[in-house]
JSON list of C-alpha atoms in Angstrom, two decimals:
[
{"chain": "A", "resi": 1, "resn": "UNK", "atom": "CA", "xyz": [-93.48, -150.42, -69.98]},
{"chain": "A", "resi": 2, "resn": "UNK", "atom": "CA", "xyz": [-90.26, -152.38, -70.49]},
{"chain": "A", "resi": 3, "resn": "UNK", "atom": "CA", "xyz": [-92.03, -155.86, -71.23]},
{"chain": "A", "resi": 4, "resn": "UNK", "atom": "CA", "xyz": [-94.99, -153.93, -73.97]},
{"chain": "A", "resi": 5, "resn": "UNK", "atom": "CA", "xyz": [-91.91, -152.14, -75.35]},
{"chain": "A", "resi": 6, "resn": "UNK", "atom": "CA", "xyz": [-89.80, -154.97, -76.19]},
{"chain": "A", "resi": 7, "resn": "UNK", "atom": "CA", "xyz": [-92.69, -156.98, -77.24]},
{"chain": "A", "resi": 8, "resn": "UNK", "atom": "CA", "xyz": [-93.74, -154.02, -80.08]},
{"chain": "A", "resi": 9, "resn": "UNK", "atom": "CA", "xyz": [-90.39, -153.78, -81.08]},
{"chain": "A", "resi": 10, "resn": "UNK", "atom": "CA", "xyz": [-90.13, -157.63, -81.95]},
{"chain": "A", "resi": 11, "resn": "UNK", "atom": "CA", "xyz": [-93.22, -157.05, -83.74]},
{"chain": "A", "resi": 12, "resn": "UNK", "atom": "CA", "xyz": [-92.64, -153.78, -85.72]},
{"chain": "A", "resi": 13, "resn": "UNK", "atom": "CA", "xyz": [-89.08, -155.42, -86.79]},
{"chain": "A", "resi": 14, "resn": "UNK", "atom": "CA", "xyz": [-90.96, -158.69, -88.06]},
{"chain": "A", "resi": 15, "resn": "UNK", "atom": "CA", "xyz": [-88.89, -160.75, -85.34]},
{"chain": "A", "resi": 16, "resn": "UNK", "atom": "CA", "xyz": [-90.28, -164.27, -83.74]},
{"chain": "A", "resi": 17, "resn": "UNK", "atom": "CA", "xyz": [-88.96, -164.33, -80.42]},
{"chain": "A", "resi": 18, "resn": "UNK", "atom": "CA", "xyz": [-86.68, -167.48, -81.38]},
{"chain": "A", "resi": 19, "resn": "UNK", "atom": "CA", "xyz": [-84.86, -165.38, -83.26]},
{"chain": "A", "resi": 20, "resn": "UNK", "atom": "CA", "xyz": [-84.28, -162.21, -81.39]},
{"chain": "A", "resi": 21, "resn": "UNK", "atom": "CA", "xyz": [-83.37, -165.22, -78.29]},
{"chain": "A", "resi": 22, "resn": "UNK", "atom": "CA", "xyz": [-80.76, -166.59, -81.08]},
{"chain": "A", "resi": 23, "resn": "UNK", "atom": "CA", "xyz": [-79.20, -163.30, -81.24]},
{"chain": "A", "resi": 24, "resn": "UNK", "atom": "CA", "xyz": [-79.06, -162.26, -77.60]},
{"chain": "A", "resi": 25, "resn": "UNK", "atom": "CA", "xyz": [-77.79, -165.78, -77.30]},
{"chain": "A", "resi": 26, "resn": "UNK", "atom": "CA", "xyz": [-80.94, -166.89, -74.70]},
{"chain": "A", "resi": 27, "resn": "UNK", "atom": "CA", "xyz": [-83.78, -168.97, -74.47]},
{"chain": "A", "resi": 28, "resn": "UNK", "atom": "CA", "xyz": [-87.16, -168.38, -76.39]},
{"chain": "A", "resi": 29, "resn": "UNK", "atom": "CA", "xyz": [-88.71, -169.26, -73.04]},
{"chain": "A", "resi": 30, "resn": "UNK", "atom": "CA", "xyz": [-86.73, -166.00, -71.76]},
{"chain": "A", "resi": 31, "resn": "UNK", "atom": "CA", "xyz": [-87.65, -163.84, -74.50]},
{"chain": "A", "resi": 32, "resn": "UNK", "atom": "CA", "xyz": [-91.91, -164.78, -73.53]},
{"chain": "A", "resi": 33, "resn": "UNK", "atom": "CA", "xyz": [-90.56, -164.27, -69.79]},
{"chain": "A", "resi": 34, "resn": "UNK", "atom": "CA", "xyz": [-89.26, -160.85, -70.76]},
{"chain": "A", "resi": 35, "resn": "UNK", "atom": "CA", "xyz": [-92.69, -159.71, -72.48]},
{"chain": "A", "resi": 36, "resn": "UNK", "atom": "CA", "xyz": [-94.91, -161.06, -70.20]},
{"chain": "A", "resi": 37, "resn": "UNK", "atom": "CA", "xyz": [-93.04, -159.18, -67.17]},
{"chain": "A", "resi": 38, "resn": "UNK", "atom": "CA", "xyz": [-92.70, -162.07, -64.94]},
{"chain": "A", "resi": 39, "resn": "UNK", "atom": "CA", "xyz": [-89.24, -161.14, -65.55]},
{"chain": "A", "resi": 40, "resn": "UNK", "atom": "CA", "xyz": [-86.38, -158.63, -66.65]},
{"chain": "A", "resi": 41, "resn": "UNK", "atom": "CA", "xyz": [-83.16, -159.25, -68.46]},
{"chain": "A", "resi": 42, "resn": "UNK", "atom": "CA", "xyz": [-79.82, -158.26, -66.55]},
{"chain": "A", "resi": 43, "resn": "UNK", "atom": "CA", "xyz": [-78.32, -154.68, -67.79]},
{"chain": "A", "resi": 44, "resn": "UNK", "atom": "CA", "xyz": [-76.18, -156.40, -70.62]},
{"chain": "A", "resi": 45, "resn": "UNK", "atom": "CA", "xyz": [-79.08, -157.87, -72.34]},
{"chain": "A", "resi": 46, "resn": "UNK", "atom": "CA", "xyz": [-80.96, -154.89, -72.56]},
{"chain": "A", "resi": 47, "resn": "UNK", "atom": "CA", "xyz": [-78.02, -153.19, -73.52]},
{"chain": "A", "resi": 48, "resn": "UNK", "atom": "CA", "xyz": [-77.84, -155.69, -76.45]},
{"chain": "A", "resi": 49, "resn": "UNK", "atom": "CA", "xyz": [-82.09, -155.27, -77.05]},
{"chain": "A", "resi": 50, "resn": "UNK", "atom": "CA", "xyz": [-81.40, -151.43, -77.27]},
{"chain": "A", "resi": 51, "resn": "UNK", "atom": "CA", "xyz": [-78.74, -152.39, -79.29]},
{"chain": "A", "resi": 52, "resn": "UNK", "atom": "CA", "xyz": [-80.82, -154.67, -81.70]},
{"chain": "A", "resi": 53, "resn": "UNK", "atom": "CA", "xyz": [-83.90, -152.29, -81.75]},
{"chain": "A", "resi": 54, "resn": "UNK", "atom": "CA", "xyz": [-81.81, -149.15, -82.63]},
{"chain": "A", "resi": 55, "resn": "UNK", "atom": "CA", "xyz": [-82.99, -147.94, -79.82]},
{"chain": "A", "resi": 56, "resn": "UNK", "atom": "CA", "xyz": [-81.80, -145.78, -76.36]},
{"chain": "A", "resi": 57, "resn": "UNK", "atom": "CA", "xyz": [-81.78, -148.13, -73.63]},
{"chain": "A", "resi": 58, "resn": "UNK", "atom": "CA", "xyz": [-83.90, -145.48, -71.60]},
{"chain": "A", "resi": 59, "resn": "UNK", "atom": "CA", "xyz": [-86.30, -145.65, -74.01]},
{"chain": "A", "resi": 60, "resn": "UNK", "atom": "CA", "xyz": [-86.38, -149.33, -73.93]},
{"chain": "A", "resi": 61, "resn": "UNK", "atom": "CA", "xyz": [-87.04, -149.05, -69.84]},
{"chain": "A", "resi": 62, "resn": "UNK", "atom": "CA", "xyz": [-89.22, -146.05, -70.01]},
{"chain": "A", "resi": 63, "resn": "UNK", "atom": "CA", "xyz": [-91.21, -145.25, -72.97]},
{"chain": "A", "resi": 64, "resn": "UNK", "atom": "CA", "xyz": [-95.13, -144.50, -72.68]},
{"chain": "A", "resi": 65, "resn": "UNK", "atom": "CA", "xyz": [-97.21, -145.20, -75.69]},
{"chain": "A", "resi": 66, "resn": "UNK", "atom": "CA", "xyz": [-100.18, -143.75, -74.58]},
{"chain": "A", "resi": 67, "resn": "UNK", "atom": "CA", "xyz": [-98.13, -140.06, -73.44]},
{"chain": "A", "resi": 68, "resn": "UNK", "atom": "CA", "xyz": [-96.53, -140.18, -77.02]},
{"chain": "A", "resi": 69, "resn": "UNK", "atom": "CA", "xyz": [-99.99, -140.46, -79.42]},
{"chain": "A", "resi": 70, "resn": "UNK", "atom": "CA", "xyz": [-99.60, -144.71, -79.32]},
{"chain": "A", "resi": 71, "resn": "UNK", "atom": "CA", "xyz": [-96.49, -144.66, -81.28]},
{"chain": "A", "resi": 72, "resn": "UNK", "atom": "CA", "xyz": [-93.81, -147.66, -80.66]},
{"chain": "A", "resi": 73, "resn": "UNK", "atom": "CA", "xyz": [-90.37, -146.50, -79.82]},
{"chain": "A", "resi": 74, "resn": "UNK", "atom": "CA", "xyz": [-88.83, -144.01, -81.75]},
{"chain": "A", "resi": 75, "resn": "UNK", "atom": "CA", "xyz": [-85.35, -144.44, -83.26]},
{"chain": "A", "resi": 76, "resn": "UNK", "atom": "CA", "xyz": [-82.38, -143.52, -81.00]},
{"chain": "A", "resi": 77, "resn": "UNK", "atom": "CA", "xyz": [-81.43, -139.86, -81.47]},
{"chain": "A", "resi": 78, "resn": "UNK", "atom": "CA", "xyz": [-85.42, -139.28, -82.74]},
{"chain": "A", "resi": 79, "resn": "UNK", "atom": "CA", "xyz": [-87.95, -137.49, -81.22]},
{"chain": "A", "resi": 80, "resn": "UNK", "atom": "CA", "xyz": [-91.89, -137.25, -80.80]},
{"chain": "A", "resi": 81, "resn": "UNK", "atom": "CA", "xyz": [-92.18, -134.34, -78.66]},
{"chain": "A", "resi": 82, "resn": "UNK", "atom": "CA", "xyz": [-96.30, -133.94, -78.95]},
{"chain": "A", "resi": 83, "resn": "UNK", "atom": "CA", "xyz": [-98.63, -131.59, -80.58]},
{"chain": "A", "resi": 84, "resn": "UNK", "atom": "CA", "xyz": [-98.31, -127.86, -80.39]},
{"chain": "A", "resi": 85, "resn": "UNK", "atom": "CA", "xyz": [-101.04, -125.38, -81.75]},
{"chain": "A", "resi": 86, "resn": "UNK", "atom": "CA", "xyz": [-100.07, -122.41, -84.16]},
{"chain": "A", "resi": 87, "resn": "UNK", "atom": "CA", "xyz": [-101.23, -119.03, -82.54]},
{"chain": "A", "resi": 88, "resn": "UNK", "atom": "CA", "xyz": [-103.02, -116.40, -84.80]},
{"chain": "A", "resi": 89, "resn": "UNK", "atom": "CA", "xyz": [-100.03, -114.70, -85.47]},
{"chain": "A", "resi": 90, "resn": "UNK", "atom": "CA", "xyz": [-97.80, -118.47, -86.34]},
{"chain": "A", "resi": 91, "resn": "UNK", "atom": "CA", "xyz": [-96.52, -118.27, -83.25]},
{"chain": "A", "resi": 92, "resn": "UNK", "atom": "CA", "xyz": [-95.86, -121.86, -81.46]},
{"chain": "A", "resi": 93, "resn": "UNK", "atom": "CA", "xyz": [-94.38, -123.30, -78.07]},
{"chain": "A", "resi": 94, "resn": "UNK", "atom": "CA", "xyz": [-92.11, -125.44, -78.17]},
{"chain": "A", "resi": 95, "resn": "UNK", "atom": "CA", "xyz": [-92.71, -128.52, -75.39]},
{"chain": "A", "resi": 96, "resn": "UNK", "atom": "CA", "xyz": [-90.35, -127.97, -72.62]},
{"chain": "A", "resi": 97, "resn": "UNK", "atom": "CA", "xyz": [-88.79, -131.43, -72.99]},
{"chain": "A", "resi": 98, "resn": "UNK", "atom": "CA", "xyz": [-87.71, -130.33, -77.00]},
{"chain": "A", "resi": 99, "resn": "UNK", "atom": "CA", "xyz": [-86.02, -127.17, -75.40]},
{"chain": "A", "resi": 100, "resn": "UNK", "atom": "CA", "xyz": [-83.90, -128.87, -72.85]},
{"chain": "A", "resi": 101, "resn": "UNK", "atom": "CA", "xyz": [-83.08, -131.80, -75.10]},
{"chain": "A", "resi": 102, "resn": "UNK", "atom": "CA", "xyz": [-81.78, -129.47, -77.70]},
{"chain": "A", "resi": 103, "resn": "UNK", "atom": "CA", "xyz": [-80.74, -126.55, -75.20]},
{"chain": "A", "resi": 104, "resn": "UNK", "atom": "CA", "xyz": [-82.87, -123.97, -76.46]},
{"chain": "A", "resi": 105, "resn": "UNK", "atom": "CA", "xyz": [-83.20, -120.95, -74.24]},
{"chain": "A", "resi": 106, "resn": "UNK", "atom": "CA", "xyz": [-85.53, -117.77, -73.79]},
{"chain": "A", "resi": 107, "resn": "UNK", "atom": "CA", "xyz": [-83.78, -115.10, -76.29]},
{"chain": "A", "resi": 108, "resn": "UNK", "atom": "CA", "xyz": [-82.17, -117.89, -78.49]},
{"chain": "A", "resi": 109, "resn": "UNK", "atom": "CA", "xyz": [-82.51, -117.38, -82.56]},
{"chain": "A", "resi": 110, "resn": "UNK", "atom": "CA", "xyz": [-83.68, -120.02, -84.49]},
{"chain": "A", "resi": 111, "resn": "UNK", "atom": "CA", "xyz": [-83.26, -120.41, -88.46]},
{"chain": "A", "resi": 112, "resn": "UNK", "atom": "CA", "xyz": [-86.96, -121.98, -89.87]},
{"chain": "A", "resi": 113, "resn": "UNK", "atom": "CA", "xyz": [-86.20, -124.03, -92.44]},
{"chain": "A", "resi": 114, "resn": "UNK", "atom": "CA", "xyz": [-89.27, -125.91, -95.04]},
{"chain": "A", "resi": 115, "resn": "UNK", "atom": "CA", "xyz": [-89.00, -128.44, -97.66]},
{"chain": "A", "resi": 116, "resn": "UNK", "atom": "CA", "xyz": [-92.93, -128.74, -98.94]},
{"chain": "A", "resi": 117, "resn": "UNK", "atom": "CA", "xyz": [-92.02, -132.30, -99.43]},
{"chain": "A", "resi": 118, "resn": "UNK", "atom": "CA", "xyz": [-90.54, -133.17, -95.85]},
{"chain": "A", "resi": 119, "resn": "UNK", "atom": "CA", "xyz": [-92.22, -130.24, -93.57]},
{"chain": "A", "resi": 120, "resn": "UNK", "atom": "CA", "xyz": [-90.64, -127.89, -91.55]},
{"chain": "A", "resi": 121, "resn": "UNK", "atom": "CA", "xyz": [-86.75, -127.68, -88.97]},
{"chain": "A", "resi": 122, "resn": "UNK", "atom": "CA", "xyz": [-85.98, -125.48, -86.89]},
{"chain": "A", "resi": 123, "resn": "UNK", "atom": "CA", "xyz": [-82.28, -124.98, -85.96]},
{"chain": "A", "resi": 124, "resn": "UNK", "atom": "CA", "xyz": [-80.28, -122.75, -83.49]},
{"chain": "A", "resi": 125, "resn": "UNK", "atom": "CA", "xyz": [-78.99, -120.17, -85.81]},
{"chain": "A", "resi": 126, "resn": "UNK", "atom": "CA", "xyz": [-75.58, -119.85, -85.08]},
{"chain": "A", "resi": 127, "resn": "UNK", "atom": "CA", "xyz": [-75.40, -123.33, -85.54]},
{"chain": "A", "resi": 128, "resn": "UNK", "atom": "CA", "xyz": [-77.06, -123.00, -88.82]},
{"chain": "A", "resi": 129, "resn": "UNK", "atom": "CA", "xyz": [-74.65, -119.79, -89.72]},
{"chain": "A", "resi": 130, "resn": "UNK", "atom": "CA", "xyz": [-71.23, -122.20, -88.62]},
{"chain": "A", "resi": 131, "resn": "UNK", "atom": "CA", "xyz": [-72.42, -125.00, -90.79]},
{"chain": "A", "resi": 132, "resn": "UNK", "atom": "CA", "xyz": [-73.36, -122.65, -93.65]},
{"chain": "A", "resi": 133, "resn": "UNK", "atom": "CA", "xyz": [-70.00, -120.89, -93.52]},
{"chain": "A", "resi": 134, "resn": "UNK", "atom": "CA", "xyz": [-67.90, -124.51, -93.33]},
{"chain": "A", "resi": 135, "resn": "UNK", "atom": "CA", "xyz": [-69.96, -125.00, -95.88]},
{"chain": "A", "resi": 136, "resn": "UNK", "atom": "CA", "xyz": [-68.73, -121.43, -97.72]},
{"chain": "A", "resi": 137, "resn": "UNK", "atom": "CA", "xyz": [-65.02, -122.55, -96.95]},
{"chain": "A", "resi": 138, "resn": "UNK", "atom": "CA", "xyz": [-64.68, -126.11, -98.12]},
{"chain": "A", "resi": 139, "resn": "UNK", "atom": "CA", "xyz": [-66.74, -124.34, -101.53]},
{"chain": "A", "resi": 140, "resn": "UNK", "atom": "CA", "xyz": [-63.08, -121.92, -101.82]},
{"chain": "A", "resi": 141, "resn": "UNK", "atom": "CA", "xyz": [-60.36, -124.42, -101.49]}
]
């Protein structure tokens, strides 16, 4: 996964691989090395292709394409957590790997938020009712 990752992040950030070597400060022949997988790049490098990407280095490493609907790499800190259907009643499930990343529990309230332009959040509600009261404060001072 690591050498197809790297070699569709080069390509969706319009990068020859002479220039991503220039700024990891290696050879072009390593870069081709790298995305071929006939070999990997020591723990700094990657570090510094996470780095370059915008990416987590676990993503880097571990990504799937084909699990995630053939998308490349998402941003660090952004998620594609699959397809969920809407139940007859709008009801939904959200993917067990959405709930732990954002600690989301059985019993927990969540605030549904839509922008017709953008789609629709969802956010734990107290931390929606702590934002919207710093929010309420910083309005009275």
């Amino acid at each position: 996964m690591f050498s197809s990752n790297l070699y569709n992040l080069r390509k969706l950030n319009n990068m020859t691989q002479e220039e991503l070597a220039e700024r990891l400060e290696v050879s072009r022949q390593a870069i081709a090395k790298w995305e071929s997988g006939e070999t990997v790049p020591d723990l700094e490098k990657c570090r510094l292709l996470a780095e370059v990407f915008g990416v987590s280095l676990d993503d880097l490493a571990n990504f799937n394409a084909e699990e995630n609907m053939g998308l490349s790499v998402p941003p660090k800190g952004k998620h594609l957590f699959g397809i969920v259907k809407v139940g007859e009643k709008g009801q939904i499930v959200i993917p067990a790997r959405a709930r732990k990343t954002f600690e989301i529990k059985s019993g927990d309230s969540l605030v549904v938020l839509g922008d017709e332009a953008q789609g629709i959040a969802l956010i734990k509600s107290r931390d929606f009712l702590a934002l919207a009261d710093l929010i309420r404060k910083g309005g009275q001072n």
